[in-house]
mmCIF file with all atom_site columns, C-alpha atoms in Angstrom:
data_model
loop_
_atom_site.group_PDB
_atom_site.id
_atom_site.type_symbol
_atom_site.label_atom_id
_atom_site.label_alt_id
_atom_site.label_comp_id
_atom_site.label_asym_id
_atom_site.label_entity_id
_atom_site.label_seq_id
_atom_site.pdbx_PDB_ins_code
_atom_site.Cartn_x
_atom_site.Cartn_y
_atom_site.Cartn_z
_atom_site.occupancy
_atom_site.B_iso_or_equiv
_atom_site.pdbx_formal_charge
_atom_site.auth_seq_id
_atom_site.auth_comp_id
_atom_site.auth_asym_id
_atom_site.auth_atom_id
_atom_site.pdbx_PDB_model_num
ATOM 1   C CA . MET A 1 1   ? -37.513 6.702  -31.829 1.00 0.00 ? 1   MET A CA 1
ATOM 2   C CA . VAL A 1 2   ? -33.866 6.563  -32.860 1.00 0.00 ? 2   VAL A CA 1
ATOM 3   C CA . ILE A 1 3   ? -31.610 8.823  -30.819 1.00 0.00 ? 3   ILE A CA 1
ATOM 4   C CA . VAL A 1 4   ? -28.683 10.149 -32.822 1.00 0.00 ? 4   VAL A CA 1
ATOM 5   C CA . PRO A 1 5   ? -25.627 10.811 -30.651 1.00 0.00 ? 5   PRO A CA 1
ATOM 6   C CA . ALA A 1 6   ? -24.436 14.380 -30.623 1.00 0.00 ? 6   ALA A CA 1
ATOM 7   C CA . SER A 1 7   ? -21.448 15.099 -32.834 1.00 0.00 ? 7   SER A CA 1
ATOM 8   C CA . PRO A 1 8   ? -18.176 15.520 -30.941 1.00 0.00 ? 8   PRO A CA 1
ATOM 9   C CA . GLU A 1 9   ? -17.260 19.115 -30.227 1.00 0.00 ? 9   GLU A CA 1
ATOM 10  C CA . PRO A 1 10  ? -14.821 20.315 -32.903 1.00 0.00 ? 10  PRO A CA 1
ATOM 11  C CA . PRO A 1 11  ? -11.456 21.393 -31.551 1.00 0.00 ? 11  PRO A CA 1
ATOM 12  C CA . ALA A 1 12  ? -10.549 25.043 -31.396 1.00 0.00 ? 12  ALA A CA 1
ATOM 13  C CA . ILE A 1 13  ? -7.086  26.218 -32.447 1.00 0.00 ? 13  ILE A CA 1
ATOM 14  C CA . ALA A 1 14  ? -4.686  28.205 -30.279 1.00 0.00 ? 14  ALA A CA 1
ATOM 15  C CA . VAL A 1 15  ? -1.793  29.978 -32.005 1.00 0.00 ? 15  VAL A CA 1
ATOM 16  C CA . PHE A 1 16  ? 1.135   30.964 -29.762 1.00 0.00 ? 16  PHE A CA 1
ATOM 17  C CA . ALA A 1 17  ? 3.225   33.896 -30.999 1.00 0.00 ? 17  ALA A CA 1
ATOM 18  C CA . ARG A 1 18  ? 5.776   36.446 -29.890 1.00 0.00 ? 18  ARG A CA 1
ATOM 19  C CA . PRO A 1 19  ? 5.918   40.038 -31.159 1.00 0.00 ? 19  PRO A CA 1
ATOM 20  C CA . PRO A 1 20  ? 8.176   40.839 -34.146 1.00 0.00 ? 20  PRO A CA 1
ATOM 21  C CA . LEU A 1 21  ? 10.608  43.047 -32.240 1.00 0.00 ? 21  LEU A CA 1
ATOM 22  C CA . ALA A 1 22  ? 14.023  43.631 -33.774 1.00 0.00 ? 22  ALA A CA 1
ATOM 23  C CA . GLY A 1 23  ? 16.701  42.064 -31.615 1.00 0.00 ? 23  GLY A CA 1
ATOM 24  C CA . ALA A 1 24  ? 14.225  39.872 -29.722 1.00 0.00 ? 24  ALA A CA 1
ATOM 25  C CA . ALA A 1 25  ? 12.588  37.898 -32.545 1.00 0.00 ? 25  ALA A CA 1
ATOM 26  C CA . LYS A 1 26  ? 14.125  34.809 -34.221 1.00 0.00 ? 26  LYS A CA 1
ATOM 27  C CA . THR A 1 27  ? 17.397  35.501 -32.450 1.00 0.00 ? 27  THR A CA 1
ATOM 28  C CA . ARG A 1 28  ? 19.151  32.403 -33.821 1.00 0.00 ? 28  ARG A CA 1
ATOM 29  C CA . LEU A 1 29  ? 18.667  33.794 -37.316 1.00 0.00 ? 29  LEU A CA 1
ATOM 30  C CA . ILE A 1 30  ? 19.962  37.286 -36.566 1.00 0.00 ? 30  ILE A CA 1
ATOM 31  C CA . PRO A 1 31  ? 23.597  36.415 -37.465 1.00 0.00 ? 31  PRO A CA 1
ATOM 32  C CA . VAL A 1 32  ? 22.388  35.550 -40.979 1.00 0.00 ? 32  VAL A CA 1
ATOM 33  C CA . LEU A 1 33  ? 19.427  37.867 -41.537 1.00 0.00 ? 33  LEU A CA 1
ATOM 34  C CA . GLY A 1 34  ? 20.140  40.781 -39.255 1.00 0.00 ? 34  GLY A CA 1
ATOM 35  C CA . ALA A 1 35  ? 17.806  41.914 -36.473 1.00 0.00 ? 35  ALA A CA 1
ATOM 36  C CA . ALA A 1 36  ? 15.364  43.857 -38.655 1.00 0.00 ? 36  ALA A CA 1
ATOM 37  C CA . ALA A 1 37  ? 14.891  41.085 -41.221 1.00 0.00 ? 37  ALA A CA 1
ATOM 38  C CA . ALA A 1 38  ? 14.535  38.471 -38.485 1.00 0.00 ? 38  ALA A CA 1
ATOM 39  C CA . ALA A 1 39  ? 11.724  40.553 -36.980 1.00 0.00 ? 39  ALA A CA 1
ATOM 40  C CA . ARG A 1 40  ? 10.045  40.862 -40.387 1.00 0.00 ? 40  ARG A CA 1
ATOM 41  C CA . LEU A 1 41  ? 10.268  37.098 -40.744 1.00 0.00 ? 41  LEU A CA 1
ATOM 42  C CA . GLN A 1 42  ? 8.629   36.643 -37.333 1.00 0.00 ? 42  GLN A CA 1
ATOM 43  C CA . ARG A 1 43  ? 5.790   38.890 -38.519 1.00 0.00 ? 43  ARG A CA 1
ATOM 44  C CA . ARG A 1 44  ? 5.399   36.873 -41.725 1.00 0.00 ? 44  ARG A CA 1
ATOM 45  C CA . LEU A 1 45  ? 5.428   33.554 -39.883 1.00 0.00 ? 45  LEU A CA 1
ATOM 46  C CA . THR A 1 46  ? 2.733   34.714 -37.473 1.00 0.00 ? 46  THR A CA 1
ATOM 47  C CA . LEU A 1 47  ? 0.509   35.913 -40.300 1.00 0.00 ? 47  LEU A CA 1
ATOM 48  C CA . HIS A 1 48  ? 1.051   32.613 -42.092 1.00 0.00 ? 48  HIS A CA 1
ATOM 49  C CA . ALA A 1 49  ? 0.184   30.511 -39.034 1.00 0.00 ? 49  ALA A CA 1
ATOM 50  C CA . LEU A 1 50  ? -3.028  32.454 -38.460 1.00 0.00 ? 50  LEU A CA 1
ATOM 51  C CA . ALA A 1 51  ? -4.007  32.192 -42.121 1.00 0.00 ? 51  ALA A CA 1
ATOM 52  C CA . VAL A 1 52  ? -3.477  28.421 -42.137 1.00 0.00 ? 52  VAL A CA 1
ATOM 53  C CA . ALA A 1 53  ? -5.477  28.036 -38.930 1.00 0.00 ? 53  ALA A CA 1
ATOM 54  C CA . LYS A 1 54  ? -8.351  30.097 -40.330 1.00 0.00 ? 54  LYS A CA 1
ATOM 55  C CA . ARG A 1 55  ? -8.359  28.354 -43.726 1.00 0.00 ? 55  ARG A CA 1
ATOM 56  C CA . SER A 1 56  ? -8.407  24.933 -42.108 1.00 0.00 ? 56  SER A CA 1
ATOM 57  C CA . ALA A 1 57  ? -11.947 25.652 -40.865 1.00 0.00 ? 57  ALA A CA 1
ATOM 58  C CA . VAL A 1 58  ? -11.310 23.171 -38.055 1.00 0.00 ? 58  VAL A CA 1
ATOM 59  C CA . GLY A 1 59  ? -12.704 25.438 -35.337 1.00 0.00 ? 59  GLY A CA 1
ATOM 60  C CA . SER A 1 60  ? -12.451 28.852 -33.737 1.00 0.00 ? 60  SER A CA 1
ATOM 61  C CA . VAL A 1 61  ? -8.994  30.443 -33.666 1.00 0.00 ? 61  VAL A CA 1
ATOM 62  C CA . THR A 1 62  ? -7.428  32.309 -30.745 1.00 0.00 ? 62  THR A CA 1
ATOM 63  C CA . LEU A 1 63  ? -4.108  34.145 -30.873 1.00 0.00 ? 63  LEU A CA 1
ATOM 64  C CA . TRP A 1 64  ? -2.181  33.772 -27.622 1.00 0.00 ? 64  TRP A CA 1
ATOM 65  C CA . ALA A 1 65  ? 0.353   36.584 -27.440 1.00 0.00 ? 65  ALA A CA 1
ATOM 66  C CA . ALA A 1 66  ? 3.530   36.687 -25.364 1.00 0.00 ? 66  ALA A CA 1
ATOM 67  C CA . PRO A 1 67  ? 4.042   38.310 -23.016 1.00 0.00 ? 67  PRO A CA 1
ATOM 68  C CA . ASP A 1 68  ? 0.550   39.818 -23.451 1.00 0.00 ? 68  ASP A CA 1
ATOM 69  C CA . GLY A 1 69  ? -1.781  41.151 -26.114 1.00 0.00 ? 69  GLY A CA 1
ATOM 70  C CA . GLN A 1 70  ? -1.039  44.847 -25.632 1.00 0.00 ? 70  GLN A CA 1
ATOM 71  C CA . GLN A 1 71  ? 1.473   45.204 -28.475 1.00 0.00 ? 71  GLN A CA 1
ATOM 72  C CA . ARG A 1 72  ? 0.132   47.125 -31.438 1.00 0.00 ? 72  ARG A CA 1
ATOM 73  C CA . PHE A 1 73  ? 1.042   44.246 -33.757 1.00 0.00 ? 73  PHE A CA 1
ATOM 74  C CA . PHE A 1 74  ? -1.247  41.846 -31.928 1.00 0.00 ? 74  PHE A CA 1
ATOM 75  C CA . ARG A 1 75  ? -4.127  44.311 -31.672 1.00 0.00 ? 75  ARG A CA 1
ATOM 76  C CA . ALA A 1 76  ? -3.874  44.888 -35.419 1.00 0.00 ? 76  ALA A CA 1
ATOM 77  C CA . LEU A 1 77  ? -3.935  41.140 -36.050 1.00 0.00 ? 77  LEU A CA 1
ATOM 78  C CA . ARG A 1 78  ? -7.105  40.791 -34.006 1.00 0.00 ? 78  ARG A CA 1
ATOM 79  C CA . ARG A 1 79  ? -8.833  43.305 -36.278 1.00 0.00 ? 79  ARG A CA 1
ATOM 80  C CA . ARG A 1 80  ? -7.233  42.097 -39.514 1.00 0.00 ? 80  ARG A CA 1
ATOM 81  C CA . CYS A 1 81  ? -7.712  38.365 -39.013 1.00 0.00 ? 81  CYS A CA 1
ATOM 82  C CA . GLY A 1 82  ? -10.879 38.357 -36.949 1.00 0.00 ? 82  GLY A CA 1
ATOM 83  C CA . VAL A 1 83  ? -9.465  36.176 -34.168 1.00 0.00 ? 83  VAL A CA 1
ATOM 84  C CA . ASP A 1 84  ? -9.779  36.320 -30.415 1.00 0.00 ? 84  ASP A CA 1
ATOM 85  C CA . LEU A 1 85  ? -6.710  37.685 -28.627 1.00 0.00 ? 85  LEU A CA 1
ATOM 86  C CA . ARG A 1 86  ? -5.443  36.461 -25.280 1.00 0.00 ? 86  ARG A CA 1
ATOM 87  C CA . GLY A 1 87  ? -2.247  37.018 -23.329 1.00 0.00 ? 87  GLY A CA 1
ATOM 88  C CA . GLN A 1 88  ? -0.063  34.075 -22.347 1.00 0.00 ? 88  GLN A CA 1
ATOM 89  C CA . SER A 1 89  ? 0.534   33.496 -18.644 1.00 0.00 ? 89  SER A CA 1
ATOM 90  C CA . GLY A 1 90  ? 3.085   31.365 -16.817 1.00 0.00 ? 90  GLY A CA 1
ATOM 91  C CA . ASP A 1 91  ? 6.770   31.259 -16.017 1.00 0.00 ? 91  ASP A CA 1
ATOM 92  C CA . ASP A 1 92  ? 7.775   28.805 -18.744 1.00 0.00 ? 92  ASP A CA 1
ATOM 93  C CA . LEU A 1 93  ? 6.403   27.404 -21.985 1.00 0.00 ? 93  LEU A CA 1
ATOM 94  C CA . GLY A 1 94  ? 4.829   24.423 -20.231 1.00 0.00 ? 94  GLY A CA 1
ATOM 95  C CA . GLN A 1 95  ? 2.884   26.602 -17.819 1.00 0.00 ? 95  GLN A CA 1
ATOM 96  C CA . ARG A 1 96  ? 1.766   28.870 -20.645 1.00 0.00 ? 96  ARG A CA 1
ATOM 97  C CA . MET A 1 97  ? 0.489   25.945 -22.721 1.00 0.00 ? 97  MET A CA 1
ATOM 98  C CA . ALA A 1 98  ? -1.224  24.351 -19.724 1.00 0.00 ? 98  ALA A CA 1
ATOM 99  C CA . ALA A 1 99  ? -2.968  27.668 -19.023 1.00 0.00 ? 99  ALA A CA 1
ATOM 100 C CA . ALA A 1 100 ? -4.239  27.901 -22.596 1.00 0.00 ? 100 ALA A CA 1
ATOM 101 C CA . PHE A 1 101 ? -5.710  24.387 -22.440 1.00 0.00 ? 101 PHE A CA 1
ATOM 102 C CA . ALA A 1 102 ? -7.274  25.108 -19.050 1.00 0.00 ? 102 ALA A CA 1
ATOM 103 C CA . ALA A 1 103 ? -8.851  28.316 -20.337 1.00 0.00 ? 103 ALA A CA 1
ATOM 104 C CA . HIS A 1 104 ? -10.554 26.516 -23.217 1.00 0.00 ? 104 HIS A CA 1
ATOM 105 C CA . ALA A 1 105 ? -11.509 23.306 -21.362 1.00 0.00 ? 105 ALA A CA 1
ATOM 106 C CA . GLY A 1 106 ? -12.755 21.494 -24.510 1.00 0.00 ? 106 GLY A CA 1
ATOM 107 C CA . PRO A 1 107 ? -10.785 19.911 -27.376 1.00 0.00 ? 107 PRO A CA 1
ATOM 108 C CA . LEU A 1 108 ? -7.960  22.188 -28.480 1.00 0.00 ? 108 LEU A CA 1
ATOM 109 C CA . LEU A 1 109 ? -5.097  22.117 -30.982 1.00 0.00 ? 109 LEU A CA 1
ATOM 110 C CA . LEU A 1 110 ? -2.145  24.314 -30.055 1.00 0.00 ? 110 LEU A CA 1
ATOM 111 C CA . ILE A 1 111 ? 0.482   25.424 -32.550 1.00 0.00 ? 111 ILE A CA 1
ATOM 112 C CA . GLY A 1 112 ? 3.245   28.000 -32.650 1.00 0.00 ? 112 GLY A CA 1
ATOM 113 C CA . SER A 1 113 ? 4.337   30.261 -35.473 1.00 0.00 ? 113 SER A CA 1
ATOM 114 C CA . ASP A 1 114 ? 7.672   28.537 -36.161 1.00 0.00 ? 114 ASP A CA 1
ATOM 115 C CA . CYS A 1 115 ? 6.477   25.733 -38.468 1.00 0.00 ? 115 CYS A CA 1
ATOM 116 C CA . PRO A 1 116 ? 5.711   27.192 -41.915 1.00 0.00 ? 116 PRO A CA 1
ATOM 117 C CA . ALA A 1 117 ? 5.491   23.622 -43.281 1.00 0.00 ? 117 ALA A CA 1
ATOM 118 C CA . LEU A 1 118 ? 2.306   23.051 -41.245 1.00 0.00 ? 118 LEU A CA 1
ATOM 119 C CA . THR A 1 119 ? -0.725  23.064 -43.557 1.00 0.00 ? 119 THR A CA 1
ATOM 120 C CA . GLU A 1 120 ? -4.488  22.996 -43.344 1.00 0.00 ? 120 GLU A CA 1
ATOM 121 C CA . ALA A 1 121 ? -4.328  19.261 -44.062 1.00 0.00 ? 121 ALA A CA 1
ATOM 122 C CA . HIS A 1 122 ? -2.133  18.704 -41.010 1.00 0.00 ? 122 HIS A CA 1
ATOM 123 C CA . LEU A 1 123 ? -4.616  20.545 -38.807 1.00 0.00 ? 123 LEU A CA 1
ATOM 124 C CA . ALA A 1 124 ? -7.532  18.587 -40.258 1.00 0.00 ? 124 ALA A CA 1
ATOM 125 C CA . ALA A 1 125 ? -5.710  15.297 -39.641 1.00 0.00 ? 125 ALA A CA 1
ATOM 126 C CA . ALA A 1 126 ? -4.906  16.303 -36.060 1.00 0.00 ? 126 ALA A CA 1
ATOM 127 C CA . ALA A 1 127 ? -8.518  17.296 -35.434 1.00 0.00 ? 127 ALA A CA 1
ATOM 128 C CA . SER A 1 128 ? -9.722  13.976 -36.808 1.00 0.00 ? 128 SER A CA 1
ATOM 129 C CA . ALA A 1 129 ? -7.275  12.021 -34.652 1.00 0.00 ? 129 ALA A CA 1
ATOM 130 C CA . LEU A 1 130 ? -8.541  13.873 -31.594 1.00 0.00 ? 130 LEU A CA 1
ATOM 131 C CA . VAL A 1 131 ? -12.328 13.986 -31.940 1.00 0.00 ? 131 VAL A CA 1
ATOM 132 C CA . ASP A 1 132 ? -13.404 11.726 -34.801 1.00 0.00 ? 132 ASP A CA 1
ATOM 133 C CA . GLU A 1 133 ? -15.635 8.928  -33.507 1.00 0.00 ? 133 GLU A CA 1
ATOM 134 C CA . ARG A 1 134 ? -13.291 6.384  -35.076 1.00 0.00 ? 134 ARG A CA 1
ATOM 135 C CA . HIS A 1 135 ? -10.570 7.610  -32.691 1.00 0.00 ? 135 HIS A CA 1
ATOM 136 C CA . ALA A 1 136 ? -12.717 8.010  -29.599 1.00 0.00 ? 136 ALA A CA 1
ATOM 137 C CA . GLY A 1 137 ? -10.056 6.519  -27.328 1.00 0.00 ? 137 GLY A CA 1
ATOM 138 C CA . ASN A 1 138 ? -7.397  9.136  -28.071 1.00 0.00 ? 138 ASN A CA 1
ATOM 139 C CA . ASP A 1 139 ? -6.600  11.683 -25.386 1.00 0.00 ? 139 ASP A CA 1
ATOM 140 C CA . ALA A 1 140 ? -3.937  13.562 -27.340 1.00 0.00 ? 140 ALA A CA 1
ATOM 141 C CA . VAL A 1 141 ? -2.379  14.117 -30.738 1.00 0.00 ? 141 VAL A CA 1
ATOM 142 C CA . PHE A 1 142 ? 1.101   15.404 -31.568 1.00 0.00 ? 142 PHE A CA 1
ATOM 143 C CA . ILE A 1 143 ? 3.123   16.395 -34.579 1.00 0.00 ? 143 ILE A CA 1
ATOM 144 C CA . PRO A 1 144 ? 6.748   15.873 -33.553 1.00 0.00 ? 144 PRO A CA 1
ATOM 145 C CA . ALA A 1 145 ? 9.491   18.209 -34.742 1.00 0.00 ? 145 ALA A CA 1
ATOM 146 C CA . GLU A 1 146 ? 12.784  17.112 -36.246 1.00 0.00 ? 146 GLU A CA 1
ATOM 147 C CA . ASP A 1 147 ? 14.682  18.828 -33.433 1.00 0.00 ? 147 ASP A CA 1
ATOM 148 C CA . GLY A 1 148 ? 13.091  16.632 -30.762 1.00 0.00 ? 148 GLY A CA 1
ATOM 149 C CA . GLY A 1 149 ? 10.219  18.898 -29.778 1.00 0.00 ? 149 GLY A CA 1
ATOM 150 C CA . TYR A 1 150 ? 6.775   19.130 -31.314 1.00 0.00 ? 150 TYR A CA 1
ATOM 151 C CA . VAL A 1 151 ? 5.035   21.635 -33.577 1.00 0.00 ? 151 VAL A CA 1
ATOM 152 C CA . LEU A 1 152 ? 1.470   20.728 -32.581 1.00 0.00 ? 152 LEU A CA 1
ATOM 153 C CA . VAL A 1 153 ? -0.176  19.344 -29.469 1.00 0.00 ? 153 VAL A CA 1
ATOM 154 C CA . GLY A 1 154 ? -3.873  18.595 -29.296 1.00 0.00 ? 154 GLY A CA 1
ATOM 155 C CA . LEU A 1 155 ? -5.772  17.483 -26.205 1.00 0.00 ? 155 LEU A CA 1
ATOM 156 C CA . ARG A 1 156 ? -9.335  16.286 -25.807 1.00 0.00 ? 156 ARG A CA 1
ATOM 157 C CA . HIS A 1 157 ? -9.327  17.661 -22.239 1.00 0.00 ? 157 HIS A CA 1
ATOM 158 C CA . PRO A 1 158 ? -6.775  19.706 -20.288 1.00 0.00 ? 158 PRO A CA 1
ATOM 159 C CA . GLN A 1 159 ? -3.861  17.574 -19.068 1.00 0.00 ? 159 GLN A CA 1
ATOM 160 C CA . PRO A 1 160 ? -1.553  19.936 -17.121 1.00 0.00 ? 160 PRO A CA 1
ATOM 161 C CA . GLN A 1 161 ? 0.686   17.057 -16.000 1.00 0.00 ? 161 GLN A CA 1
ATOM 162 C CA . LEU A 1 162 ? 1.934   16.682 -19.583 1.00 0.00 ? 162 LEU A CA 1
ATOM 163 C CA . PHE A 1 163 ? 3.746   20.010 -19.333 1.00 0.00 ? 163 PHE A CA 1
ATOM 164 C CA . GLU A 1 164 ? 5.557   19.354 -16.067 1.00 0.00 ? 164 GLU A CA 1
ATOM 165 C CA . ARG A 1 165 ? 9.217   18.308 -15.732 1.00 0.00 ? 165 ARG A CA 1
ATOM 166 C CA . ILE A 1 166 ? 9.973   18.960 -19.408 1.00 0.00 ? 166 ILE A CA 1
ATOM 167 C CA . ALA A 1 167 ? 13.322  20.378 -20.584 1.00 0.00 ? 167 ALA A CA 1
ATOM 168 C CA . TRP A 1 168 ? 11.792  22.992 -22.871 1.00 0.00 ? 168 TRP A CA 1
ATOM 169 C CA . GLY A 1 169 ? 14.002  24.002 -25.771 1.00 0.00 ? 169 GLY A CA 1
ATOM 170 C CA . SER A 1 170 ? 15.963  20.753 -25.697 1.00 0.00 ? 170 SER A CA 1
ATOM 171 C CA . GLU A 1 171 ? 15.981  17.723 -27.989 1.00 0.00 ? 171 GLU A CA 1
ATOM 172 C CA . ARG A 1 172 ? 14.342  15.706 -25.155 1.00 0.00 ? 172 ARG A CA 1
ATOM 173 C CA . VAL A 1 173 ? 10.947  17.437 -25.203 1.00 0.00 ? 173 VAL A CA 1
ATOM 174 C CA . MET A 1 174 ? 9.014   14.821 -27.190 1.00 0.00 ? 174 MET A CA 1
ATOM 175 C CA . THR A 1 175 ? 10.734  11.913 -25.439 1.00 0.00 ? 175 THR A CA 1
ATOM 176 C CA . GLN A 1 176 ? 9.895   13.325 -22.012 1.00 0.00 ? 176 GLN A CA 1
ATOM 177 C CA . THR A 1 177 ? 6.340   14.080 -23.130 1.00 0.00 ? 177 THR A CA 1
ATOM 178 C CA . ARG A 1 178 ? 5.888   10.454 -24.184 1.00 0.00 ? 178 ARG A CA 1
ATOM 179 C CA . GLN A 1 179 ? 7.023   9.457  -20.701 1.00 0.00 ? 179 GLN A CA 1
ATOM 180 C CA . ARG A 1 180 ? 4.408   11.749 -19.114 1.00 0.00 ? 180 ARG A CA 1
ATOM 181 C CA . LEU A 1 181 ? 1.716   10.323 -21.406 1.00 0.00 ? 181 LEU A CA 1
ATOM 182 C CA . SER A 1 182 ? 2.606   6.762  -20.460 1.00 0.00 ? 182 SER A CA 1
ATOM 183 C CA . GLU A 1 183 ? 2.869   7.555  -16.750 1.00 0.00 ? 183 GLU A CA 1
ATOM 184 C CA . HIS A 1 184 ? -0.683  8.889  -16.733 1.00 0.00 ? 184 HIS A CA 1
ATOM 185 C CA . GLY A 1 185 ? -2.188  6.131  -18.860 1.00 0.00 ? 185 GLY A CA 1
ATOM 186 C CA . LEU A 1 186 ? -3.124  8.412  -21.754 1.00 0.00 ? 186 LEU A CA 1
ATOM 187 C CA . ARG A 1 187 ? -3.603  7.325  -25.356 1.00 0.00 ? 187 ARG A CA 1
ATOM 188 C CA . TRP A 1 188 ? -2.109  9.450  -28.075 1.00 0.00 ? 188 TRP A CA 1
ATOM 189 C CA . VAL A 1 189 ? -1.427  9.612  -31.806 1.00 0.00 ? 189 VAL A CA 1
ATOM 190 C CA . GLU A 1 190 ? 1.686   10.982 -33.485 1.00 0.00 ? 190 GLU A CA 1
ATOM 191 C CA . LEU A 1 191 ? 1.373   12.320 -37.017 1.00 0.00 ? 191 LEU A CA 1
ATOM 192 C CA . PRO A 1 192 ? 4.371   12.532 -39.403 1.00 0.00 ? 192 PRO A CA 1
ATOM 193 C CA . THR A 1 193 ? 7.252   14.671 -38.187 1.00 0.00 ? 193 THR A CA 1
ATOM 194 C CA . LEU A 1 194 ? 7.714   18.214 -39.506 1.00 0.00 ? 194 LEU A CA 1
ATOM 195 C CA . TRP A 1 195 ? 10.508  20.764 -39.242 1.00 0.00 ? 195 TRP A CA 1
ATOM 196 C CA . ASP A 1 196 ? 10.392  24.138 -37.567 1.00 0.00 ? 196 ASP A CA 1
ATOM 197 C CA . LEU A 1 197 ? 12.332  27.260 -38.427 1.00 0.00 ? 197 LEU A CA 1
ATOM 198 C CA . ASP A 1 198 ? 15.033  27.738 -35.818 1.00 0.00 ? 198 ASP A CA 1
ATOM 199 C CA . ARG A 1 199 ? 18.447  27.617 -37.456 1.00 0.00 ? 199 ARG A CA 1
ATOM 200 C CA . PRO A 1 200 ? 20.029  29.361 -40.438 1.00 0.00 ? 200 PRO A CA 1
ATOM 201 C CA . ALA A 1 201 ? 20.147  26.041 -42.308 1.00 0.00 ? 201 ALA A CA 1
ATOM 202 C CA . ASP A 1 202 ? 16.329  25.939 -42.184 1.00 0.00 ? 202 ASP A CA 1
ATOM 203 C CA . LEU A 1 203 ? 16.099  29.025 -44.417 1.00 0.00 ? 203 LEU A CA 1
ATOM 204 C CA . ALA A 1 204 ? 16.961  26.903 -47.462 1.00 0.00 ? 204 ALA A CA 1
ATOM 205 C CA . ARG A 1 205 ? 13.774  24.909 -46.898 1.00 0.00 ? 205 ARG A CA 1
ATOM 206 C CA . LEU A 1 206 ? 11.720  27.976 -46.075 1.00 0.00 ? 206 LEU A CA 1
ATOM 207 C CA . VAL A 1 207 ? 12.169  29.495 -49.528 1.00 0.00 ? 207 VAL A CA 1
ATOM 208 C CA . THR A 1 208 ? 10.740  26.376 -51.182 1.00 0.00 ? 208 THR A CA 1
ATOM 209 C CA . LEU A 1 209 ? 7.359   26.965 -49.528 1.00 0.00 ? 209 LEU A CA 1
ATOM 210 C CA . ALA A 1 210 ? 4.535   28.920 -51.152 1.00 0.00 ? 210 ALA A CA 1
ATOM 211 C CA . GLY A 1 211 ? 4.527   32.485 -49.905 1.00 0.00 ? 211 GLY A CA 1
ATOM 212 C CA . PHE A 1 212 ? 8.139   32.486 -48.719 1.00 0.00 ? 212 PHE A CA 1
ATOM 213 C CA . ALA A 1 213 ? 10.112  32.513 -51.975 1.00 0.00 ? 213 ALA A CA 1
ATOM 214 C CA . GLY A 1 214 ? 11.027  36.164 -51.433 1.00 0.00 ? 214 GLY A CA 1
ATOM 215 C CA . TRP A 1 215 ? 13.262  35.246 -48.519 1.00 0.00 ? 215 TRP A CA 1
ATOM 216 C CA . ALA A 1 216 ? 15.736  33.695 -50.954 1.00 0.00 ? 216 ALA A CA 1
ATOM 217 C CA . GLY A 1 217 ? 16.966  37.190 -51.732 1.00 0.00 ? 217 GLY A CA 1
ATOM 218 C CA . VAL A 1 218 ? 17.446  38.368 -48.146 1.00 0.00 ? 218 VAL A CA 1
ATOM 219 C CA . HIS A 1 219 ? 21.012  39.456 -47.519 1.00 0.00 ? 219 HIS A CA 1
ATOM 220 C CA . VAL A 1 220 ? 23.002  39.219 -44.328 1.00 0.00 ? 220 VAL A CA 1
ATOM 221 C CA . GLY A 1 221 ? 21.980  42.174 -42.144 1.00 0.00 ? 221 GLY A CA 1
#
């Protein structure tokens, strides 16, 4: 009798997001867009990230809300998009990401809502790099960001040490993460770099993407 090995467990997808609150959302864009429009953009980016995650059909999708899932916006998304809703926990971004990986335990891709250039194809490629039998030796997959961070991290198993001693929000995030990976003898893959939406200059690229053309006409708030 021939025994067929079980297929690797497909990775789930975690989407990290903050509520679209005027004055607290996309604060670096407020000088250009105004507080209300920046909050609307945060709402649109979150909806887009969830839609991409769902359309990718990679695995189950969970929305991780900050600081928790009690905001009406997040509860509405749970009903509208049919995703699980969890609250983030931890004192900094690293602790919050480590907690999300620990809660899932199996293969997981984690993304934020700030990279509208991320597509279903990117998620499929990351999933393949993480769990495809041809890449069985990989412990992690990343999509670096142009600003020195990353827009996606995927782990085969939780690796909390990867999120320690990182200067979150700086241009050193990916460099320091590579150091943690090497220190702990982990194998990883990096997919082509993408950009995330942080600065006013990024708005010019945003309006070239499908679904975001309307932001070309947004006036200074």
